[in-house]
mmCIF file of C-alpha atoms in Angstrom:
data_model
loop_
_atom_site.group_PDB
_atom_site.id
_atom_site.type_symbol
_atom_site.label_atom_id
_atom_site.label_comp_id
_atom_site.label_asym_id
_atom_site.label_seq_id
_atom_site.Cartn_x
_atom_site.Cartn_y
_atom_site.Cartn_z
ATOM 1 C CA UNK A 1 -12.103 6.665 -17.527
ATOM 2 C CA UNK A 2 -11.766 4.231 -14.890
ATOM 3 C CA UNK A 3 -7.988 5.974 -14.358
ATOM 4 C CA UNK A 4 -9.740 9.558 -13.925
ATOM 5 C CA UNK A 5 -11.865 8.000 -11.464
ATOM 6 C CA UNK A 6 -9.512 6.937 -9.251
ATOM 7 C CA UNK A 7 -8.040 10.113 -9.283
ATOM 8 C CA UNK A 8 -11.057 12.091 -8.897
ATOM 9 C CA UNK A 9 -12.275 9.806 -5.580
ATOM 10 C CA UNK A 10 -8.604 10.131 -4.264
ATOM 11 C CA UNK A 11 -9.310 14.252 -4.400
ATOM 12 C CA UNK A 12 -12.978 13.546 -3.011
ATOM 13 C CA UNK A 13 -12.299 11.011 -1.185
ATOM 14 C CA UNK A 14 -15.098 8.150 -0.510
ATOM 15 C CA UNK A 15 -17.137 9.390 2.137
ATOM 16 C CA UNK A 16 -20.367 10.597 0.885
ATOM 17 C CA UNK A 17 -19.470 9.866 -2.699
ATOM 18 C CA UNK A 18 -22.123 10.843 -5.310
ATOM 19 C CA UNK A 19 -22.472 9.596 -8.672
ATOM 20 C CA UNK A 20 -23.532 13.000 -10.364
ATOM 21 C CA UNK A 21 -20.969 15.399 -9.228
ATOM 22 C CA UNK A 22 -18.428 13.047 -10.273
ATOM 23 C CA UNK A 23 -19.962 12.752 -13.910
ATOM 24 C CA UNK A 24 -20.143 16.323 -14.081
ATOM 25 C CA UNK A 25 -16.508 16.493 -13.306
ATOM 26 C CA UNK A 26 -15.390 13.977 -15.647
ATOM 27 C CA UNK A 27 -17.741 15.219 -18.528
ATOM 28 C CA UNK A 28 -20.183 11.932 -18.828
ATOM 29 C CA UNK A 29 -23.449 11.359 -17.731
ATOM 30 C CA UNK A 30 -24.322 9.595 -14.915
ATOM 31 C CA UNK A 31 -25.768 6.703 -17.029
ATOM 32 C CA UNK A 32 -22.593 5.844 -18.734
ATOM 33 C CA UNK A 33 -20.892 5.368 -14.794
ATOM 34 C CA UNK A 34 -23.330 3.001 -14.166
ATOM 35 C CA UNK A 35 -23.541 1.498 -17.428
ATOM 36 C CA UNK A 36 -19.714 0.899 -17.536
ATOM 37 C CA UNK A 37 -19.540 0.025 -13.702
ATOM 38 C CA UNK A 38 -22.572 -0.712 -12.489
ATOM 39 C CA UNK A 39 -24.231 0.988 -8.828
ATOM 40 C CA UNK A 40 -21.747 3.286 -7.046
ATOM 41 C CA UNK A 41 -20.665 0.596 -4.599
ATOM 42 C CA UNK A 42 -19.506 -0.983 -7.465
ATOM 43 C CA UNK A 43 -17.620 1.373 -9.211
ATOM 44 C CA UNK A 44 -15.571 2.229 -5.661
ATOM 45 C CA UNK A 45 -14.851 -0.961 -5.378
ATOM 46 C CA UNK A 46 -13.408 -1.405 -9.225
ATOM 47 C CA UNK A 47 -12.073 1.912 -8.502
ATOM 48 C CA UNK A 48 -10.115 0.806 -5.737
ATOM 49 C CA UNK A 49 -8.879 -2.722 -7.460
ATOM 50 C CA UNK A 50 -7.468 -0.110 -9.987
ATOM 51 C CA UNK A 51 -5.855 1.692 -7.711
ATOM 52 C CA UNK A 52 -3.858 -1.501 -5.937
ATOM 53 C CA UNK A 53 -3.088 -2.586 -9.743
ATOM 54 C CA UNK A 54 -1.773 0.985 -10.268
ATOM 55 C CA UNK A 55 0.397 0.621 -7.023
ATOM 56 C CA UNK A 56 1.581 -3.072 -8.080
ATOM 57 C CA UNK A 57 2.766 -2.100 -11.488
ATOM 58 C CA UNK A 58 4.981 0.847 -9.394
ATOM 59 C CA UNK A 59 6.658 -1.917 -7.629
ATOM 60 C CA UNK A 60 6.695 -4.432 -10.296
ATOM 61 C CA UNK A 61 9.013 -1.867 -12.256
ATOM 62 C CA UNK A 62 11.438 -1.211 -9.189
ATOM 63 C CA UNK A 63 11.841 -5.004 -8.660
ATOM 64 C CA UNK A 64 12.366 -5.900 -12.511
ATOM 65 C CA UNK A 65 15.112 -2.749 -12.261
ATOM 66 C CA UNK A 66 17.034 -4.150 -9.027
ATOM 67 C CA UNK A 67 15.585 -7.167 -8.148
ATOM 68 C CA UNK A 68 17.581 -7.616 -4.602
ATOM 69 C CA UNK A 69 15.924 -4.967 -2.881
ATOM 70 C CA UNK A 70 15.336 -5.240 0.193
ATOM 71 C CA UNK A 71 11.783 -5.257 1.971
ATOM 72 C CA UNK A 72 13.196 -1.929 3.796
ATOM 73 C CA UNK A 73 14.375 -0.564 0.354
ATOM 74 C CA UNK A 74 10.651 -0.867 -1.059
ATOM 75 C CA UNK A 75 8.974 0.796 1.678
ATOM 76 C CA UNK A 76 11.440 3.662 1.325
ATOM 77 C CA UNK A 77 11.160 3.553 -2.042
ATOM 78 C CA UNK A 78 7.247 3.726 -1.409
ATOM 79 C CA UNK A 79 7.869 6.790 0.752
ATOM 80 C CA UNK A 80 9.744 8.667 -1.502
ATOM 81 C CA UNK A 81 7.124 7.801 -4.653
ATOM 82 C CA UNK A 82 4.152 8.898 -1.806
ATOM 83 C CA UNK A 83 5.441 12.083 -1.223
ATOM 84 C CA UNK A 84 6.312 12.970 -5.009
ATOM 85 C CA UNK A 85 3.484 14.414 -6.216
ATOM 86 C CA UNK A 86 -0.250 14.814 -4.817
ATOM 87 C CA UNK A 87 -1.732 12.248 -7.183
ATOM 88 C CA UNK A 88 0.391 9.838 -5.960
ATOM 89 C CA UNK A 89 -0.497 10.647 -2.471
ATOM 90 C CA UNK A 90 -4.026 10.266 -3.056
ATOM 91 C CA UNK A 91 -3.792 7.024 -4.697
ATOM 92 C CA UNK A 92 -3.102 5.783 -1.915
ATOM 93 C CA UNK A 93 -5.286 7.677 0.633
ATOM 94 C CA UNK A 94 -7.999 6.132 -1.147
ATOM 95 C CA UNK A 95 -6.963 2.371 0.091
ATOM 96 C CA UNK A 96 -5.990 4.091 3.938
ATOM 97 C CA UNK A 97 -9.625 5.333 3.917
ATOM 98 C CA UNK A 98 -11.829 2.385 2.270
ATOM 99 C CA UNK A 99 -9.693 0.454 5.366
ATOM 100 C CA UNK A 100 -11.010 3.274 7.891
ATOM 101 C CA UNK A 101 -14.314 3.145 6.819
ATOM 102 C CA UNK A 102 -17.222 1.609 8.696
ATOM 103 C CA UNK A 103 -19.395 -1.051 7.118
ATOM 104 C CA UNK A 104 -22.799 0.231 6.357
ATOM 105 C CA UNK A 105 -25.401 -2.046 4.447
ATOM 106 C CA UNK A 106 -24.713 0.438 1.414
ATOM 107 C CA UNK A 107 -21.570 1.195 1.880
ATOM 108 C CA UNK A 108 -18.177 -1.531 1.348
ATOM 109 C CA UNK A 109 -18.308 -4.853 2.347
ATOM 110 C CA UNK A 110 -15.929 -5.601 4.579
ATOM 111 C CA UNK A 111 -13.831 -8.148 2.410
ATOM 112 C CA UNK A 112 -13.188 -4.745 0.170
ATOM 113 C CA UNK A 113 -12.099 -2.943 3.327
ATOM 114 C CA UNK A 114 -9.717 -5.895 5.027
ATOM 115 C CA UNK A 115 -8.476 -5.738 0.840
ATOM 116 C CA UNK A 116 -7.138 -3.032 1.717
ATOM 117 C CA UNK A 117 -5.164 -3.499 4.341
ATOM 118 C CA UNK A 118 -4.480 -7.128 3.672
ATOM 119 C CA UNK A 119 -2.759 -6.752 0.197
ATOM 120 C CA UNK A 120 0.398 -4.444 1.723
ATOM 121 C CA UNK A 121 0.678 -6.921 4.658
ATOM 122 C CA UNK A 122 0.722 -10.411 2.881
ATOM 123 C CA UNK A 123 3.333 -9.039 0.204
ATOM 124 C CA UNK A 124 5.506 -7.393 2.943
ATOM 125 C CA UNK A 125 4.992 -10.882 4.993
ATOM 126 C CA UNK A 126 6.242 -12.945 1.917
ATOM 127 C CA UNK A 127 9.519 -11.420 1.445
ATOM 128 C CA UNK A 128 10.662 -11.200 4.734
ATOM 129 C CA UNK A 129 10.328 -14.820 5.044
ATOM 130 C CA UNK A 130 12.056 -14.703 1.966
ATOM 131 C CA UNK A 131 14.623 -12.742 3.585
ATOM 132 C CA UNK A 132 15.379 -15.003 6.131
ATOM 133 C CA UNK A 133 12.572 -13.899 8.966
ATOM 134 C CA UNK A 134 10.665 -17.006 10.278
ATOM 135 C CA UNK A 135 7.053 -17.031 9.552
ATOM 136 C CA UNK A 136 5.676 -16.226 12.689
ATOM 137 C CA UNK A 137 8.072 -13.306 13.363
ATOM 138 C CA UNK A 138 7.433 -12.235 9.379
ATOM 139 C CA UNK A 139 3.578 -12.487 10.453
ATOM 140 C CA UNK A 140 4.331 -9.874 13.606
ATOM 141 C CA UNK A 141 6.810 -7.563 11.813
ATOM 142 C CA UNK A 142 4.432 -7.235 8.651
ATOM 143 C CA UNK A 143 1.366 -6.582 10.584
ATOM 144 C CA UNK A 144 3.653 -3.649 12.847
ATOM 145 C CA UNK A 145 5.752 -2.438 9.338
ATOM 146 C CA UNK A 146 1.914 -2.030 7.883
ATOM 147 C CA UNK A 147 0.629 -0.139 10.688
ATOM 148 C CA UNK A 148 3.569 2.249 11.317
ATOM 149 C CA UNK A 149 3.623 2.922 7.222
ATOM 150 C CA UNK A 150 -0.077 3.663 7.187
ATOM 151 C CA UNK A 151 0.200 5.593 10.643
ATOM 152 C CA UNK A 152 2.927 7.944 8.854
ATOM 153 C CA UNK A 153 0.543 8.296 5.794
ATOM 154 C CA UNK A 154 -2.069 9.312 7.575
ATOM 155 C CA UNK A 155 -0.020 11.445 9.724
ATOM 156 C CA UNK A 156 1.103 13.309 6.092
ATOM 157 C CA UNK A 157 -2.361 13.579 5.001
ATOM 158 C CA UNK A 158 -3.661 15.378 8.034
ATOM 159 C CA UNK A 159 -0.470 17.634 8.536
ATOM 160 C CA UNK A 160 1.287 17.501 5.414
ATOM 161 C CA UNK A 161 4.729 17.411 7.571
ATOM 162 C CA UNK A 162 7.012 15.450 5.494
ATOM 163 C CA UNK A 163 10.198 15.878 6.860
ATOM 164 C CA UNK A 164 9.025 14.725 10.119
ATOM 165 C CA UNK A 165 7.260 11.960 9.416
ATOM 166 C CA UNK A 166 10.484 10.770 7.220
ATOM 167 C CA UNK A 167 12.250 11.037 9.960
ATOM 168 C CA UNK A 168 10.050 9.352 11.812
ATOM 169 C CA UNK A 169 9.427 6.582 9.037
ATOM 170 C CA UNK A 170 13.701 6.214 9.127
ATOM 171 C CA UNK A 171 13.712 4.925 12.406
ATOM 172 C CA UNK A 172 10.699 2.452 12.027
ATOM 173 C CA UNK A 173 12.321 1.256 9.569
ATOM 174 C CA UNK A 174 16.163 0.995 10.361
ATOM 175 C CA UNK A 175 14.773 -1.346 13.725
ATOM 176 C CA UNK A 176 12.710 -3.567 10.925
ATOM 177 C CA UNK A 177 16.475 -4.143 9.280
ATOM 178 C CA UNK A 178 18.356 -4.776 12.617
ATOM 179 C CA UNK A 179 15.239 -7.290 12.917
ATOM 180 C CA UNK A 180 15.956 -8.820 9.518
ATOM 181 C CA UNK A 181 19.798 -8.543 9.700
ATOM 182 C CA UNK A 182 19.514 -10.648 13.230
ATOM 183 C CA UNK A 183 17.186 -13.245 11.469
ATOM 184 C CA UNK A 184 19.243 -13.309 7.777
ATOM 185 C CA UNK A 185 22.514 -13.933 10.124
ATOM 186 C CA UNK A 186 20.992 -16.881 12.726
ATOM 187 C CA UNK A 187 19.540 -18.516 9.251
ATOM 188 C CA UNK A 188 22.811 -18.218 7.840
ATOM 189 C CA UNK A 189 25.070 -18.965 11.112
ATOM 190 C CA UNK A 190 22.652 -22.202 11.109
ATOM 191 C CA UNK A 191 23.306 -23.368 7.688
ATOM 192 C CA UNK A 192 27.151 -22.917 8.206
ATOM 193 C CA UNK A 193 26.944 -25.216 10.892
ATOM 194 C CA UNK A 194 25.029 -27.826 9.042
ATOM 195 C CA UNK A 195 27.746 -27.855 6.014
ATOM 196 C CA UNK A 196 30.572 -27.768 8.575
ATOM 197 C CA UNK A 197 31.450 -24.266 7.194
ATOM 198 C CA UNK A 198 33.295 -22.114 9.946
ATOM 199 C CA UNK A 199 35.218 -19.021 8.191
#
């Protein structure tokens, strides 16, 4: 249930969401949502845990397949999964918009909202570093590589222009791997020089 959900708010969105049209289109009663998920600001936000699980397990399975790919790699890997099919699409509008949306006493907290957001940066962060990036510079490029991939999603959803925006999304992301290919050579340059290694 919790799967159809997610699927059903990614359609919808989360703006305005009501309980009882969404029971009526998933054939239960309104009791059973909240009986199985408690108020509706409850259920979007278990909605949209399960929908950053869901995206998690995607990249889990590319990394256990080829597990040297590259931060770049995974975002165009991400690109390519987005633009596959319309559920996949709206699996992820629903984090761009819970992000987008203002805090309201009864709407989402804004821990849930900076989830959103937060989740994509820290892991794109933590393997740049691993790649070779210095913190700091990881900290910048993350934040930027976050904002130009949600920028392009956002773009897609309002237009639905997909070869531009890959286009687009190519050249974002061929400066983030001159940025890590600068970083993964000085880090390597410097470790050459400690070992007295000079080829």
């Amino acid at each position: 249930m919790l799967d159809e959900i997610v699927a059903y708010l990614g359609e919808h969105g989360l703006a305005n969401v009501s309980l009882r049209p969404m029971a009526r289109s998933l054939g239960v009663s309104v009791n059973t949502l909240t009986h199985h998920f408690g108020s509706k600001d409850d259920l979007v936000l278990v909605a949209l845990r399960r929908s950053g699980h869901v995206q998690q397990l995607v990249e889990q399975r590319w990394l256990d397949r080829d597990p040297g790919m590259s931060q770049v790699d995974i975002l165009r890997a991400w690109w390519r999964w987005i633009t596959a099919s319309p559920s996949n699409l709206a699996t992820v509008r629903l984090g761009v918009e819970a992000a987008a949306l203002a805090a309201t006493p009864d709407g989402l907290p804004r821990r849930a909202r900076g989830e959103q957001i937060g989740i994509w940066r820290t892991n794109i962060e933590d393997r740049l570093v691993a790649e070779g990036v210095p913190a700091d510079v990881a900290s910048i490029e993350a934040s930027l590589a976050k904002a130009m991939f949600t920028g392009v999603v956002v773009d897609l959803l309002a237009t639905g222009q997909k070869a531009r925006l890959t286009r687009a999304l190519d050249v974002g992301l061929a400066r983030l791997d001159v940025v890590v290919a600068s970083w993964s050579a000085s880090t390597q340059s410097s470790r050459d020089t400690r070992t007295g290694r000079h080829d």
